[in-house]
Amino acid sequence: MNQQNESAEPRATSNTESASQASAPPPAANSPEQQGGDSGKRRVGRRAGRSATREEILNAARPMFAERGFAGTSIRAIAREAKVDPALVMHYFGDKEGLFRSALELPVNPREILSKVIEGDREKLPERIITTFLAVWEGPVTGEAMQAIVRRVFGEPDSFNLVRDFMGELIIESLSPALKDVPEEEARARISLVVSQMLGFVLGRYVVGLDSLQRMTHEEIVTYLEPTLRRYLLADLGDIDTSAGEHS
Amino acid sequence: MNQQNESAEPRATSNTESASQASAPPPAANSPEQQGGDSGKRRVGRRAGRSATREEILNAARPMFAERGFAGTSIRAIAREAKVDPALVMHYFGDKEGLFRSALELPVNPREILSKVIEGDREKLPERIITTFLAVWEGPVTGEAMQAIVRRVFGEPDSFNLVRDFMGELIIESLSPALKDVPEEEARARISLVVSQMLGFVLGRYVVGLDSLQRMTHEEIVTYLEPTLRRYLLADLGDIDTSAGEHS
């Protein structure tokens, strides 16, 4: 679960580029700025013998990012901690974001992916967000790494068992009587969608602390979330072609 | 953050009952079944000198719940671990759920609250869920405890700083150009609502592992979530009476 292996070497990720799925833009692991180094646009991959230094930089970077946050950590400070020249940090990781992605072992460049997502037909933006999201989170190459990261960031599996067993089941069981006119499996799916929205809201407002969510008044929250929960619980959820089953 | 004090003594919580807010049903800390003990319906509160035993039971219960989950842990096993009679566990905590709530320091009984939420006008169910949710998560008595629990369950604050600084800001910054025709603050609010839904979906499907979310195909996920994201990003979000400002 807590593996620290550097499977996502930023310079040698040609197979990551095959991680695109179905209708989604490909998650690109190599951002152009990450390629910048001492040798122009050369893409020849790993340099044997230097990986120890690279690892030392990452080992210095992780606790500093964790303690001071992304904004509060400088390349210079990390270089000082790792006892290397800042130019060497840039050489290996391109910029602070590249270093951060490597420290987190992010297999994709979220900025690059998102910049592609917003291109194109505005009416299809919501769908593009979801399909890209699924391609990244469940793609054959990126999925495992992304899920490992989120498990690492959001604590211990033990706790999650409890959340699932107790809160998940308890919420589903407690709310089910309100949906007694639909089949049980549908009721569970509907309530679990409600749980997904409210769980994300809890995390975003109280734990991660996203400014915009924290600033919302109770009245705004009701106004914004009520139609979402109404649709998940009471409305037609839309036609599903059950013959597809593309979920692995 | 990690305080282990037993502020939510299940037998002496009269002030918890004042935690109800505005239009929400009161979060009730004392479930009826929790009152059952050696002395019928007596509600006379703490017994001095026994809290050490109570604490020992909780200390035995916490790691067992964490390792084996709620379903995999029995009152009998906890009693054996704490070297007390199972009847004494029942005496202090009523039943396994009561013990679990105390082990988590849950200041409310979610089952009881939810059973009240589903009573009444079905059309108002979505709103009741949200207002009750806010009363529990931000009520003067229950809010702090609930937020402390979720922080404890979902890992370390350090990680959250990173998620907020990097992912939160990066996602907002990257998606903002798609909403360049709305004021910046509104764009941030809209995108943060999208983040709240997708974050909860990630947690629910990949981390907590709610069955119903895990079973959904990609096509179902798009069908279910697309209208939510469409409304958050592109639709009229509804009238907000900005004069209210009830959020403390």
Tab-separated table of C-alpha atoms in Angstrom:
chain	number	residue	atom	x	y	z
A	1	MET	CA	0.000	0.000	0.000
A	2	ASN	CA	2.694	2.416	1.005
A	3	GLN	CA	5.155	1.437	-1.639
A	4	GLN	CA	7.752	4.084	-2.334
A	5	ASN	CA	9.149	2.628	-5.526
A	6	GLU	CA	9.805	5.034	-8.343
A	7	SER	CA	7.845	3.190	-10.959
A	8	ALA	CA	6.879	6.429	-12.647
A	9	GLU	CA	10.296	7.568	-13.830
A	10	PRO	CA	9.479	10.811	-15.629
A	11	ARG	CA	11.967	10.299	-18.433
A	12	ALA	CA	11.088	6.767	-19.357
A	13	THR	CA	7.377	6.488	-19.605
A	14	SER	CA	6.605	5.654	-23.200
A	15	ASN	CA	4.105	3.036	-22.148
A	16	THR	CA	2.246	5.543	-20.004
A	17	GLU	CA	1.235	7.213	-23.215
A	18	SER	CA	-0.808	4.170	-24.087
A	19	ALA	CA	-2.976	4.754	-21.074
A	20	SER	CA	-5.642	6.600	-23.001
A	21	GLN	CA	-9.005	4.977	-23.034
A	22	ALA	CA	-12.108	4.936	-25.139
A	23	SER	CA	-13.288	8.475	-25.747
A	24	ALA	CA	-10.896	10.242	-23.411
A	25	PRO	CA	-7.844	12.346	-24.235
A	26	PRO	CA	-4.684	10.455	-23.360
A	27	PRO	CA	-3.189	11.144	-19.940
A	28	ALA	CA	0.221	12.498	-20.842
A	29	ALA	CA	2.940	11.608	-18.385
A	30	ASN	CA	5.606	13.720	-19.982
A	31	SER	CA	4.865	17.405	-19.924
A	32	PRO	CA	6.961	19.389	-22.392
A	33	GLU	CA	8.583	21.454	-19.656
A	34	GLN	CA	9.571	18.286	-17.891
A	35	GLN	CA	11.665	17.325	-20.871
A	36	GLY	CA	13.863	20.382	-20.582
A	37	GLY	CA	17.274	19.448	-19.325
A	38	ASP	CA	20.943	19.812	-20.141
A	39	SER	CA	20.454	18.214	-23.518
A	40	GLY	CA	17.680	20.108	-25.202
A	41	LYS	CA	14.855	17.879	-26.399
A	42	ARG	CA	16.691	14.599	-26.029
A	43	ARG	CA	14.363	11.793	-24.895
A	44	VAL	CA	16.810	8.990	-24.411
A	45	GLY	CA	15.574	8.004	-20.989
A	46	ARG	CA	17.382	7.014	-17.808
A	47	ARG	CA	20.978	7.779	-17.138
A	48	ALA	CA	22.476	4.897	-15.204
A	49	GLY	CA	24.385	5.910	-12.086
A	50	ARG	CA	22.540	9.149	-11.484
A	51	SER	CA	19.412	7.608	-10.042
A	52	ALA	CA	20.925	7.730	-6.555
A	53	THR	CA	21.131	11.529	-6.736
A	54	ARG	CA	17.643	11.726	-8.150
A	55	GLU	CA	16.415	9.570	-5.269
A	56	GLU	CA	18.222	11.769	-2.741
A	57	ILE	CA	16.484	14.828	-4.123
A	58	LEU	CA	13.118	13.105	-3.860
A	59	ASN	CA	13.877	11.985	-0.316
A	60	ALA	CA	14.684	15.576	0.611
A	61	ALA	CA	11.639	16.914	-1.217
A	62	ARG	CA	8.908	14.677	0.227
A	63	PRO	CA	9.080	15.766	3.877
A	64	MET	CA	9.565	19.405	2.891
A	65	PHE	CA	6.504	19.411	0.659
A	66	ALA	CA	4.562	17.623	3.367
A	67	GLU	CA	5.562	20.076	6.097
A	68	ARG	CA	5.548	23.355	4.214
A	69	GLY	CA	3.082	22.675	1.438
A	70	PHE	CA	3.679	23.107	-2.255
A	71	ALA	CA	3.777	26.910	-2.202
A	72	GLY	CA	6.035	27.057	0.856
A	73	THR	CA	8.716	24.792	-0.583
A	74	SER	CA	11.385	26.045	-2.978
A	75	ILE	CA	13.638	24.178	-5.364
A	76	ARG	CA	16.512	26.013	-3.686
A	77	ALA	CA	15.581	24.739	-0.224
A	78	ILE	CA	15.201	21.190	-1.471
A	79	ALA	CA	18.558	21.386	-3.251
A	80	ARG	CA	20.181	22.652	-0.062
A	81	GLU	CA	18.628	19.817	1.936
A	82	ALA	CA	19.745	17.236	-0.664
A	83	LYS	CA	23.203	18.891	-0.853
A	84	VAL	CA	23.043	19.331	-4.611
A	85	ASP	CA	22.996	22.308	-6.942
A	86	PRO	CA	19.493	23.685	-7.715
A	87	ALA	CA	20.331	23.328	-11.418
A	88	LEU	CA	20.575	19.580	-10.900
A	89	VAL	CA	17.080	19.514	-9.436
A	90	MET	CA	15.823	21.376	-12.493
A	91	HIS	CA	17.751	18.984	-14.681
A	92	TYR	CA	16.023	15.962	-13.213
A	93	PHE	CA	12.530	17.318	-12.704
A	94	GLY	CA	12.118	20.341	-14.977
A	95	ASP	CA	10.387	22.549	-12.430
A	96	LYS	CA	8.802	22.492	-8.998
A	97	GLU	CA	5.626	20.903	-10.289
A	98	GLY	CA	7.590	18.172	-12.002
A	99	LEU	CA	9.454	17.528	-8.772
A	100	PHE	CA	6.204	17.500	-6.842
A	101	ARG	CA	4.610	15.059	-9.271
A	102	SER	CA	7.620	12.782	-8.904
A	103	ALA	CA	7.553	13.110	-5.117
A	104	LEU	CA	3.876	12.103	-5.126
A	105	GLU	CA	4.614	9.546	-7.865
A	106	LEU	CA	1.851	11.095	-9.944
A	107	PRO	CA	1.843	9.157	-13.216
A	108	VAL	CA	0.188	11.993	-15.116
A	109	ASN	CA	0.491	15.743	-15.431
A	110	PRO	CA	-2.860	17.018	-14.198
A	111	ARG	CA	-2.318	20.509	-15.612
A	112	GLU	CA	-1.673	19.170	-19.070
A	113	ILE	CA	-4.583	16.756	-18.988
A	114	LEU	CA	-6.969	19.415	-17.750
A	115	SER	CA	-5.814	21.912	-20.358
A	116	LYS	CA	-6.824	19.376	-22.993
A	117	VAL	CA	-10.113	18.678	-21.270
A	118	ILE	CA	-11.239	22.284	-21.513
A	119	GLU	CA	-10.582	22.429	-25.263
A	120	GLY	CA	-13.475	21.751	-27.571
A	121	ASP	CA	-17.235	21.786	-27.356
A	122	ARG	CA	-18.325	23.445	-24.153
A	123	GLU	CA	-21.510	21.417	-24.006
A	124	LYS	CA	-19.422	18.263	-23.784
A	125	LEU	CA	-17.104	19.617	-21.087
A	126	PRO	CA	-18.842	17.797	-18.211
A	127	GLU	CA	-18.663	14.499	-20.072
A	128	ARG	CA	-15.008	15.048	-21.027
A	129	ILE	CA	-14.137	15.671	-17.405
A	130	ILE	CA	-15.700	12.383	-16.341
A	131	THR	CA	-14.300	10.231	-19.160
A	132	THR	CA	-10.814	11.696	-18.701
A	133	PHE	CA	-11.128	11.214	-14.987
A	134	LEU	CA	-11.995	7.554	-15.497
A	135	ALA	CA	-9.175	7.106	-18.019
A	136	VAL	CA	-6.670	8.426	-15.494
A	137	TRP	CA	-8.079	6.661	-12.443
A	138	GLU	CA	-8.758	3.340	-14.126
A	139	GLY	CA	-6.401	3.296	-17.105
A	140	PRO	CA	-4.218	0.184	-17.285
A	141	VAL	CA	-1.005	2.108	-16.608
A	142	THR	CA	-2.104	5.095	-14.573
A	143	GLY	CA	-4.967	3.620	-12.569
A	144	GLU	CA	-2.967	1.594	-10.100
A	145	ALA	CA	-0.544	4.430	-9.377
A	146	MET	CA	-3.319	6.986	-8.934
A	147	GLN	CA	-5.259	4.748	-6.591
A	148	ALA	CA	-2.122	3.994	-4.583
A	149	ILE	CA	-1.496	7.718	-4.220
A	150	VAL	CA	-4.968	8.542	-2.996
A	151	ARG	CA	-4.816	5.694	-0.495
A	152	ARG	CA	-1.492	7.015	0.739
A	153	VAL	CA	-2.761	10.589	1.007
A	154	PHE	CA	-6.027	9.655	2.662
A	155	GLY	CA	-4.750	7.511	5.475
A	156	GLU	CA	-4.938	3.892	6.449
A	157	PRO	CA	-6.975	1.110	4.909
A	158	ASP	CA	-8.145	0.032	8.350
A	159	SER	CA	-10.084	3.213	8.756
A	160	PHE	CA	-11.661	2.796	5.367
A	161	ASN	CA	-12.954	-0.634	6.251
A	162	LEU	CA	-14.742	0.963	9.140
A	163	VAL	CA	-16.124	3.760	7.026
A	164	ARG	CA	-17.362	1.256	4.490
A	165	ASP	CA	-18.749	-1.287	6.914
A	166	PHE	CA	-20.356	1.054	9.318
A	167	MET	CA	-21.044	4.383	7.708
A	168	GLY	CA	-21.592	3.150	4.181
A	169	GLU	CA	-23.874	0.308	5.094
A	170	LEU	CA	-25.558	2.229	7.844
A	171	ILE	CA	-26.353	5.185	5.625
A	172	ILE	CA	-27.615	2.958	2.849
A	173	GLU	CA	-29.698	0.914	5.252
A	174	SER	CA	-31.098	3.966	6.999
A	175	LEU	CA	-32.067	5.832	3.861
A	176	SER	CA	-33.369	2.841	1.908
A	177	PRO	CA	-36.910	2.992	3.348
A	178	ALA	CA	-37.314	6.355	1.625
A	179	LEU	CA	-36.797	4.586	-1.704
A	180	LYS	CA	-38.875	1.494	-1.035
A	181	ASP	CA	-40.681	1.827	-4.373
A	182	VAL	CA	-37.511	1.099	-6.391
A	183	PRO	CA	-35.572	-2.195	-6.547
A	184	GLU	CA	-33.082	-2.611	-3.727
A	185	GLU	CA	-30.026	-2.521	-5.945
A	186	GLU	CA	-31.173	0.700	-7.565
A	187	ALA	CA	-31.885	2.207	-4.165
A	188	ARG	CA	-28.378	1.306	-3.034
A	189	ALA	CA	-26.860	2.829	-6.164
A	190	ARG	CA	-28.856	6.030	-5.724
A	191	ILE	CA	-27.913	6.393	-2.077
A	192	SER	CA	-24.267	5.628	-2.792
A	193	LEU	CA	-24.258	8.504	-5.288
A	194	VAL	CA	-25.560	10.742	-2.505
A	195	VAL	CA	-22.813	9.415	-0.250
A	196	SER	CA	-20.240	10.192	-2.945
A	197	GLN	CA	-21.357	13.814	-3.143
A	198	MET	CA	-21.603	14.360	0.589
A	199	LEU	CA	-18.346	12.544	1.324
A	200	GLY	CA	-16.536	14.753	-1.173
A	201	PHE	CA	-18.187	17.804	0.310
A	202	VAL	CA	-17.055	16.824	3.816
A	203	LEU	CA	-13.525	16.225	2.612
A	204	GLY	CA	-13.397	19.398	0.552
A	205	ARG	CA	-14.924	21.727	3.134
A	206	TYR	CA	-13.732	20.322	6.453
A	207	VAL	CA	-10.613	18.327	5.751
A	208	VAL	CA	-8.794	19.393	2.598
A	209	GLY	CA	-10.174	22.887	3.117
A	210	LEU	CA	-10.905	24.261	-0.344
A	211	ASP	CA	-11.501	27.997	0.020
A	212	SER	CA	-14.531	28.212	-2.222
A	213	LEU	CA	-16.278	25.386	-0.392
A	214	GLN	CA	-15.410	26.846	3.001
A	215	ARG	CA	-16.848	30.225	2.100
A	216	MET	CA	-20.280	28.903	1.148
A	217	THR	CA	-23.164	29.752	3.472
A	218	HIS	CA	-25.565	27.038	4.556
A	219	GLU	CA	-28.150	28.536	2.267
A	220	GLU	CA	-25.832	28.392	-0.704
A	221	ILE	CA	-24.931	24.795	0.089
A	222	VAL	CA	-28.578	23.766	0.127
A	223	THR	CA	-29.202	25.658	-3.109
A	224	TYR	CA	-26.231	24.079	-4.842
A	225	LEU	CA	-26.472	20.505	-3.598
A	226	GLU	CA	-30.218	19.969	-3.293
A	227	PRO	CA	-30.839	19.423	-7.026
A	228	THR	CA	-27.943	16.951	-7.129
A	229	LEU	CA	-29.333	14.884	-4.268
A	230	ARG	CA	-32.867	15.221	-5.661
A	231	ARG	CA	-31.800	13.732	-8.950
A	232	TYR	CA	-29.721	10.955	-7.350
A	233	LEU	CA	-32.583	9.969	-5.047
A	234	LEU	CA	-35.848	10.768	-6.778
A	235	ALA	CA	-35.447	11.550	-10.467
A	236	ASP	CA	-34.893	9.546	-13.593
A	237	LEU	CA	-31.161	8.862	-13.626
A	238	GLY	CA	-30.963	8.450	-17.399
A	239	ASP	CA	-30.845	5.567	-19.821
A	240	ILE	CA	-28.148	3.026	-19.221
A	241	ASP	CA	-27.197	0.613	-21.950
A	242	THR	CA	-26.643	-2.370	-19.706
A	243	SER	CA	-25.142	-4.402	-22.556
A	244	ALA	CA	-21.930	-2.341	-22.420
A	245	GLY	CA	-20.227	-3.337	-19.177
A	246	GLU	CA	-16.912	-1.709	-20.048
A	247	HIS	CA	-15.976	-1.509	-16.395
A	248	SER	CA	-13.212	-4.050	-15.869
B	1	MET	CA	-6.485	16.853	16.422
B	2	ASN	CA	-6.105	13.392	17.829
B	3	GLN	CA	-7.655	14.016	21.170
B	4	GLN	CA	-8.815	10.865	22.840
B	5	ASN	CA	-10.914	12.437	25.537
B	6	GLU	CA	-14.320	10.990	26.040
B	7	SER	CA	-16.259	14.215	25.779
B	8	ALA	CA	-19.219	12.369	24.324
B	9	GLU	CA	-20.132	10.276	27.347
B	10	PRO	CA	-23.177	8.432	26.088
B	11	ARG	CA	-25.069	8.723	29.368
B	12	ALA	CA	-24.555	12.394	30.053
B	13	THR	CA	-25.147	14.353	26.912
B	14	SER	CA	-28.035	16.636	27.673
B	15	ASN	CA	-26.312	19.536	25.968
B	16	THR	CA	-25.797	17.512	22.815
B	17	GLU	CA	-29.537	17.594	22.424
B	18	SER	CA	-29.357	21.343	21.903
B	19	ALA	CA	-27.234	20.814	18.840
B	20	SER	CA	-30.158	21.047	16.484
B	21	GLN	CA	-30.048	23.924	14.085
B	22	ALA	CA	-32.438	25.996	12.056
B	23	SER	CA	-34.730	23.693	10.131
B	24	ALA	CA	-32.991	20.424	10.879
B	25	PRO	CA	-34.069	17.603	13.149
B	26	PRO	CA	-31.919	17.470	16.252
B	27	PRO	CA	-28.931	15.129	16.174
B	28	ALA	CA	-29.769	12.830	19.032
B	29	ALA	CA	-26.826	11.488	20.945
B	30	ASN	CA	-28.809	9.130	23.114
B	31	SER	CA	-30.412	6.330	21.211
B	32	PRO	CA	-33.143	4.575	23.141
B	33	GLU	CA	-31.404	1.231	23.002
B	34	GLN	CA	-28.273	2.844	24.355
B	35	GLN	CA	-30.141	3.683	27.535
B	36	GLY	CA	-30.740	0.047	28.359
B	37	GLY	CA	-28.542	-1.035	31.218
B	38	ASP	CA	-28.677	-2.794	34.537
B	39	SER	CA	-31.223	-0.367	35.860
B	40	GLY	CA	-34.029	-0.171	33.360
B	41	LYS	CA	-34.698	3.324	32.078
B	42	ARG	CA	-32.629	5.158	34.632
B	43	ARG	CA	-30.832	8.219	33.197
B	44	VAL	CA	-28.826	9.357	36.152
B	45	GLY	CA	-25.553	9.765	34.273
B	46	ARG	CA	-21.961	8.947	35.084
B	47	ARG	CA	-20.930	6.540	37.761
B	48	ALA	CA	-17.751	7.780	39.361
B	49	GLY	CA	-14.990	5.185	39.622
B	50	ARG	CA	-16.122	3.073	36.720
B	51	SER	CA	-14.746	5.227	33.940
B	52	ALA	CA	-11.437	3.368	34.061
B	53	THR	CA	-13.195	0.136	33.075
B	54	ARG	CA	-15.138	1.947	30.400
B	55	GLU	CA	-11.885	3.352	29.052
B	56	GLU	CA	-10.280	-0.100	29.078
B	57	ILE	CA	-13.122	-1.483	27.020
B	58	LEU	CA	-12.736	1.340	24.506
B	59	ASN	CA	-8.979	0.808	24.360
B	60	ALA	CA	-9.554	-2.845	23.579
B	61	ALA	CA	-12.298	-2.067	21.077
B	62	ARG	CA	-10.538	0.537	18.921
B	63	PRO	CA	-7.755	-1.650	17.479
B	64	MET	CA	-10.097	-4.597	17.056
B	65	PHE	CA	-12.616	-2.557	15.103
B	66	ALA	CA	-9.785	-1.089	13.048
B	67	GLU	CA	-8.266	-4.465	12.222
B	68	ARG	CA	-11.359	-6.593	11.762
B	69	GLY	CA	-13.954	-4.051	10.748
B	70	PHE	CA	-17.302	-3.483	12.371
B	71	ALA	CA	-18.875	-6.725	11.200
B	72	GLY	CA	-15.820	-8.815	12.113
B	73	THR	CA	-15.651	-7.639	15.697
B	74	SER	CA	-17.843	-9.068	18.432
B	75	ILE	CA	-18.768	-7.705	21.842
B	76	ARG	CA	-17.561	-11.029	23.212
B	77	ALA	CA	-14.095	-10.683	21.655
B	78	ILE	CA	-13.736	-7.133	22.917
B	79	ALA	CA	-14.811	-8.167	26.402
B	80	ARG	CA	-12.262	-10.980	26.360
B	81	GLU	CA	-9.532	-8.573	25.241
B	82	ALA	CA	-10.508	-6.047	27.940
B	83	LYS	CA	-10.787	-8.896	30.503
B	84	VAL	CA	-14.329	-7.957	31.482
B	85	ASP	CA	-17.696	-9.677	31.248
B	86	PRO	CA	-19.583	-9.065	27.959
B	87	ALA	CA	-22.536	-7.916	30.051
B	88	LEU	CA	-20.429	-5.054	31.340
B	89	VAL	CA	-19.723	-3.951	27.765
B	90	MET	CA	-23.458	-3.975	27.084
B	91	HIS	CA	-24.007	-2.102	30.311
B	92	TYR	CA	-21.731	0.735	29.269
B	93	PHE	CA	-22.478	0.927	25.568
B	94	GLY	CA	-25.870	-0.680	24.993
B	95	ASP	CA	-24.884	-2.627	21.900
B	96	LYS	CA	-22.103	-3.021	19.366
B	97	GLU	CA	-23.092	0.120	17.498
B	98	GLY	CA	-23.081	2.121	20.676
B	99	LEU	CA	-19.620	0.807	21.470
B	100	PHE	CA	-18.469	1.609	17.963
B	101	ARG	CA	-19.832	5.137	18.182
B	102	SER	CA	-18.012	5.630	21.464
B	103	ALA	CA	-14.809	4.152	20.048
B	104	LEU	CA	-15.012	6.603	17.150
B	105	GLU	CA	-16.205	9.298	19.554
B	106	LEU	CA	-19.198	9.875	17.293
B	107	PRO	CA	-21.259	12.570	19.022
B	108	VAL	CA	-24.462	11.516	17.271
B	109	ASN	CA	-26.319	8.357	16.397
B	110	PRO	CA	-26.344	8.340	12.601
B	111	ARG	CA	-29.017	5.639	12.393
B	112	GLU	CA	-31.385	7.613	14.568
B	113	ILE	CA	-30.769	10.870	12.748
B	114	LEU	CA	-31.240	9.285	9.358
B	115	SER	CA	-34.426	7.533	10.422
B	116	LYS	CA	-35.838	10.971	11.246
B	117	VAL	CA	-34.565	12.434	8.007
B	118	ILE	CA	-36.545	9.987	5.898
B	119	GLU	CA	-39.814	10.810	7.692
B	120	GLY	CA	-42.054	13.405	6.118
B	121	ASP	CA	-42.517	14.957	2.717
B	122	ARG	CA	-40.584	12.988	0.153
B	123	GLU	CA	-40.110	16.032	-2.042
B	124	LYS	CA	-38.187	17.682	0.771
B	125	LEU	CA	-35.982	14.657	1.457
B	126	PRO	CA	-32.948	16.003	-0.419
B	127	GLU	CA	-33.126	19.293	1.448
B	128	ARG	CA	-33.600	17.546	4.804
B	129	ILE	CA	-30.510	15.450	4.170
B	130	ILE	CA	-28.396	18.532	3.530
B	131	THR	CA	-29.720	20.646	6.401
B	132	THR	CA	-29.364	17.748	8.834
B	133	PHE	CA	-25.910	17.073	7.492
B	134	LEU	CA	-24.912	20.685	8.095
B	135	ALA	CA	-26.477	20.675	11.566
B	136	VAL	CA	-24.406	17.639	12.502
B	137	TRP	CA	-21.164	18.733	10.831
B	138	GLU	CA	-21.309	22.350	11.892
B	139	GLY	CA	-23.555	22.355	14.955
B	140	PRO	CA	-22.026	24.041	17.995
B	141	VAL	CA	-21.753	20.812	19.976
B	142	THR	CA	-21.374	18.144	17.336
B	143	GLY	CA	-19.416	19.956	14.631
B	144	GLU	CA	-16.010	19.959	16.231
B	145	ALA	CA	-16.196	16.297	17.183
B	146	MET	CA	-17.388	15.228	13.744
B	147	GLN	CA	-14.666	17.168	11.990
B	148	ALA	CA	-12.036	15.779	14.338
B	149	ILE	CA	-13.232	12.262	13.538
B	150	VAL	CA	-13.088	12.685	9.804
B	151	ARG	CA	-9.614	14.195	10.027
B	152	ARG	CA	-8.538	11.250	12.131
B	153	VAL	CA	-10.059	8.698	9.759
B	154	PHE	CA	-8.731	10.353	6.614
B	155	GLY	CA	-5.084	10.646	7.507
B	156	GLU	CA	-2.698	13.453	8.228
B	157	PRO	CA	-3.191	17.195	7.839
B	158	ASP	CA	0.134	17.477	6.016
B	159	SER	CA	-1.212	15.507	3.112
B	160	PHE	CA	-4.303	17.674	2.993
B	161	ASN	CA	-2.235	20.830	2.678
B	162	LEU	CA	-0.700	19.313	-0.399
B	163	VAL	CA	-4.028	18.264	-1.818
B	164	ARG	CA	-5.399	21.745	-1.247
B	165	ASP	CA	-2.375	23.675	-2.453
B	166	PHE	CA	-1.554	21.621	-5.432
B	167	MET	CA	-4.543	19.650	-6.582
B	168	GLY	CA	-7.219	22.084	-5.471
B	169	GLU	CA	-5.571	25.165	-6.885
B	170	LEU	CA	-4.276	23.368	-9.924
B	171	ILE	CA	-7.661	21.966	-10.840
B	172	ILE	CA	-9.342	25.320	-10.308
B	173	GLU	CA	-6.683	27.127	-12.291
B	174	SER	CA	-6.716	24.612	-15.107
B	175	LEU	CA	-10.478	24.495	-15.511
B	176	SER	CA	-11.106	28.229	-15.047
B	177	PRO	CA	-10.512	29.161	-18.708
B	178	ALA	CA	-13.564	27.084	-19.593
B	179	LEU	CA	-15.645	29.445	-17.425
B	180	LYS	CA	-14.053	32.719	-18.455
B	181	ASP	CA	-17.458	34.327	-19.054
B	182	VAL	CA	-18.377	34.203	-15.347
B	183	PRO	CA	-16.770	36.168	-12.499
B	184	GLU	CA	-13.667	34.517	-11.104
B	185	GLU	CA	-15.144	33.832	-7.689
B	186	GLU	CA	-18.175	32.177	-9.223
B	187	ALA	CA	-15.946	30.097	-11.490
B	188	ARG	CA	-13.956	28.949	-8.461
B	189	ALA	CA	-17.137	28.058	-6.582
B	190	ARG	CA	-18.481	26.099	-9.553
B	191	ILE	CA	-15.260	24.177	-10.045
B	192	SER	CA	-14.939	23.466	-6.335
B	193	LEU	CA	-18.396	21.884	-6.449
B	194	VAL	CA	-17.140	19.660	-9.260
B	195	VAL	CA	-14.097	18.825	-7.136
B	196	SER	CA	-16.382	17.944	-4.222
B	197	GLN	CA	-18.325	15.456	-6.354
B	198	MET	CA	-15.300	13.878	-7.979
B	199	LEU	CA	-13.300	13.735	-4.750
B	200	GLY	CA	-16.179	11.926	-3.063
B	201	PHE	CA	-16.473	9.599	-6.001
B	202	VAL	CA	-12.750	8.782	-5.840
B	203	LEU	CA	-12.955	8.138	-2.138
B	204	GLY	CA	-16.147	6.113	-2.402
B	205	ARG	CA	-15.125	3.975	-5.353
B	206	TYR	CA	-11.367	3.532	-4.943
B	207	VAL	CA	-10.588	4.095	-1.293
B	208	VAL	CA	-13.536	3.432	0.988
B	209	GLY	CA	-14.854	0.951	-1.545
B	210	LEU	CA	-18.625	1.240	-1.476
B	211	ASP	CA	-20.047	-1.746	-3.362
B	212	SER	CA	-22.632	0.127	-5.363
B	213	LEU	CA	-20.082	2.658	-6.594
B	214	GLN	CA	-17.570	-0.061	-7.433
B	215	ARG	CA	-20.101	-1.976	-9.506
B	216	MET	CA	-20.948	0.950	-11.787
B	217	THR	CA	-19.743	0.735	-15.385
B	218	HIS	CA	-18.017	3.688	-16.975
B	219	GLU	CA	-21.126	4.336	-18.997
B	220	GLU	CA	-23.291	4.406	-15.905
B	221	ILE	CA	-20.880	6.758	-14.188
B	222	VAL	CA	-21.020	9.201	-17.079
B	223	THR	CA	-24.808	8.960	-17.178
B	224	TYR	CA	-25.144	9.558	-13.450
B	225	LEU	CA	-22.524	12.242	-12.908
B	226	GLU	CA	-22.665	14.235	-16.147
B	227	PRO	CA	-25.826	16.195	-15.262
B	228	THR	CA	-24.346	17.027	-11.868
B	229	LEU	CA	-21.164	18.420	-13.365
B	230	ARG	CA	-23.139	20.141	-16.130
B	231	ARG	CA	-25.203	22.012	-13.602
B	232	TYR	CA	-22.221	22.901	-11.386
B	233	LEU	CA	-20.243	24.203	-14.355
B	234	LEU	CA	-22.674	25.530	-16.910
B	235	ALA	CA	-26.209	25.916	-15.586
B	236	ASP	CA	-27.982	28.403	-13.405
B	237	LEU	CA	-27.091	27.340	-9.880
B	238	GLY	CA	-30.211	28.853	-8.324
B	239	ASP	CA	-31.072	32.001	-6.454
B	240	ILE	CA	-28.967	32.733	-3.440
B	241	ASP	CA	-30.160	35.242	-0.905
B	242	THR	CA	-26.785	36.734	-0.143
B	243	SER	CA	-28.160	38.735	2.790
B	244	ALA	CA	-28.444	35.599	4.906
B	245	GLY	CA	-24.882	34.551	5.684
B	246	GLU	CA	-25.814	32.024	8.347
B	247	HIS	CA	-22.505	30.231	7.936
B	248	SER	CA	-20.431	31.047	11.001
